[in-house]
């Protein structure tokens, strides 16, 4: 990965004041990303001084210099949820059949739940529902049905990553016929104890390539006294059966090295959450030499950008020939 020379691309100073909740905000990080027509869009996680979260839209014509709309995202239909929602955050965006779906984490009294919303214009957002029973995070949708079903990667919360934050060491595959009711299908991969990805979770939604479904995930090294280190890795899944891992990177592809990644609200974090692939062929596969823009949260404080190509990411999957 090559870091953008003007990182961070978005900081809290770039967030416009929106009375009464967003004034002199504390942080902005972990964006979902999509290229919508010719416009690059980020859906930002913004945290105010009460440590409450709001989502905001940022726009760009080159994927590097963004301006943030001076309004917060409002989800029509969210008021139908009777139970309190404390935070909505870490959105992931997938386009399916010309509609843009947003999977987001929702902190509620019973734990973290996955919510789903949809938009056709990134101006009006419709809340579709929330899974009421499973405590999980890091949900991402595949951009098309596979074997007649919608497919999602998710991460059950089965432990903690420190300071009481729920986490997990397994990425699973779930399927659905309607995007609302989901059924566990298979366990995809586990964290690797003692290495860089002891705890894991999905990053941006998978991308279709001729080699397989290309997926960037985050891994957490927890074996360092007093600190967790969040990094990024990559995996290739079988095109016809995404419950099968073809190969998985032995090494991380991005780790905290710059000051803005090492120092902040949560030190030593690169958290990949948005990815834009510039070129696809006529069959919908990412071009091997296509530029890839990876947007990530740095130290839970600001937004950064790193670039690579599809070929380079696939090569990283095979480096070391590590199997799950």
PDB file of N, CA and C in Angstrom, residues 46 61 92 104 107 110 192 196 206 224 244 277 286 296 319:
ATOM      1  N   UNK A  46     -18.674  10.455  12.617  1.00  0.00           N
ATOM      2  CA  UNK A  46     -18.255  11.670  13.310  1.00  0.00           C
ATOM      3  C   UNK A  46     -18.651  11.555  14.775  1.00  0.00           C
ATOM      4  N   UNK A  61     -14.321  15.093  -6.297  1.00  0.00           N
ATOM      5  CA  UNK A  61     -14.271  14.779  -7.730  1.00  0.00           C
ATOM      6  C   UNK A  61     -12.996  14.036  -8.107  1.00  0.00           C
ATOM      7  N   UNK A  92     -20.706   0.461   6.056  1.00  0.00           N
ATOM      8  CA  UNK A  92     -20.102  -0.133   4.859  1.00  0.00           C
ATOM      9  C   UNK A  92     -21.130  -0.031   3.734  1.00  0.00           C
ATOM     10  N   UNK A 104     -24.562  -1.107   8.982  1.00  0.00           N
ATOM     11  CA  UNK A 104     -23.960  -0.280  10.021  1.00  0.00           C
ATOM     12  C   UNK A 104     -24.099  -0.945  11.375  1.00  0.00           C
ATOM     13  N   UNK A 107     -25.201   0.280  18.413  1.00  0.00           N
ATOM     14  CA  UNK A 107     -25.083  -0.063  19.827  1.00  0.00           C
ATOM     15  C   UNK A 107     -26.427   0.114  20.513  1.00  0.00           C
ATOM     16  N   UNK A 110     -28.836  -4.310  24.522  1.00  0.00           N
ATOM     17  CA  UNK A 110     -28.493  -5.732  24.543  1.00  0.00           C
ATOM     18  C   UNK A 110     -27.147  -6.026  23.900  1.00  0.00           C
ATOM     19  N   UNK A 192      -5.592 -15.636  14.088  1.00  0.00           N
ATOM     20  CA  UNK A 192      -4.427 -16.489  14.272  1.00  0.00           C
ATOM     21  C   UNK A 192      -3.689 -16.070  15.553  1.00  0.00           C
ATOM     22  N   UNK A 196      -0.309 -11.286  13.786  1.00  0.00           N
ATOM     23  CA  UNK A 196      -0.801  -9.918  13.637  1.00  0.00           C
ATOM     24  C   UNK A 196      -2.320  -9.837  13.649  1.00  0.00           C
ATOM     25  N   UNK A 206     -16.448  -7.104  -0.316  1.00  0.00           N
ATOM     26  CA  UNK A 206     -15.609  -7.835  -1.266  1.00  0.00           C
ATOM     27  C   UNK A 206     -15.748  -7.299  -2.692  1.00  0.00           C
ATOM     28  N   UNK A 224       0.709  -7.613  22.761  1.00  0.00           N
ATOM     29  CA  UNK A 224       1.661  -6.611  23.224  1.00  0.00           C
ATOM     30  C   UNK A 224       1.131  -5.975  24.504  1.00  0.00           C
ATOM     31  N   UNK A 244     -15.487 -20.589   1.054  1.00  0.00           N
ATOM     32  CA  UNK A 244     -14.185 -21.232   0.894  1.00  0.00           C
ATOM     33  C   UNK A 244     -13.098 -20.183   0.681  1.00  0.00           C
ATOM     34  N   UNK A 277     -12.664   0.756  -6.356  1.00  0.00           N
ATOM     35  CA  UNK A 277     -11.903   0.195  -7.479  1.00  0.00           C
ATOM     36  C   UNK A 277     -12.282   0.975  -8.724  1.00  0.00           C
ATOM     37  N   UNK A 286     -13.124  -6.757 -11.603  1.00  0.00           N
ATOM     38  CA  UNK A 286     -12.152  -5.682 -11.451  1.00  0.00           C
ATOM     39  C   UNK A 286     -10.961  -5.929 -12.372  1.00  0.00           C
ATOM     40  N   UNK A 296      -9.311   4.567   5.320  1.00  0.00           N
ATOM     41  CA  UNK A 296      -9.233   3.929   6.626  1.00  0.00           C
ATOM     42  C   UNK A 296      -9.213   4.965   7.748  1.00  0.00           C
ATOM     43  N   UNK A 319       1.401 -14.260  -0.954  1.00  0.00           N
ATOM     44  CA  UNK A 319       2.719 -14.139  -0.328  1.00  0.00           C
ATOM     45  C   UNK A 319       2.788 -15.015   0.915  1.00  0.00           C
TER      46      UNK A 319
END
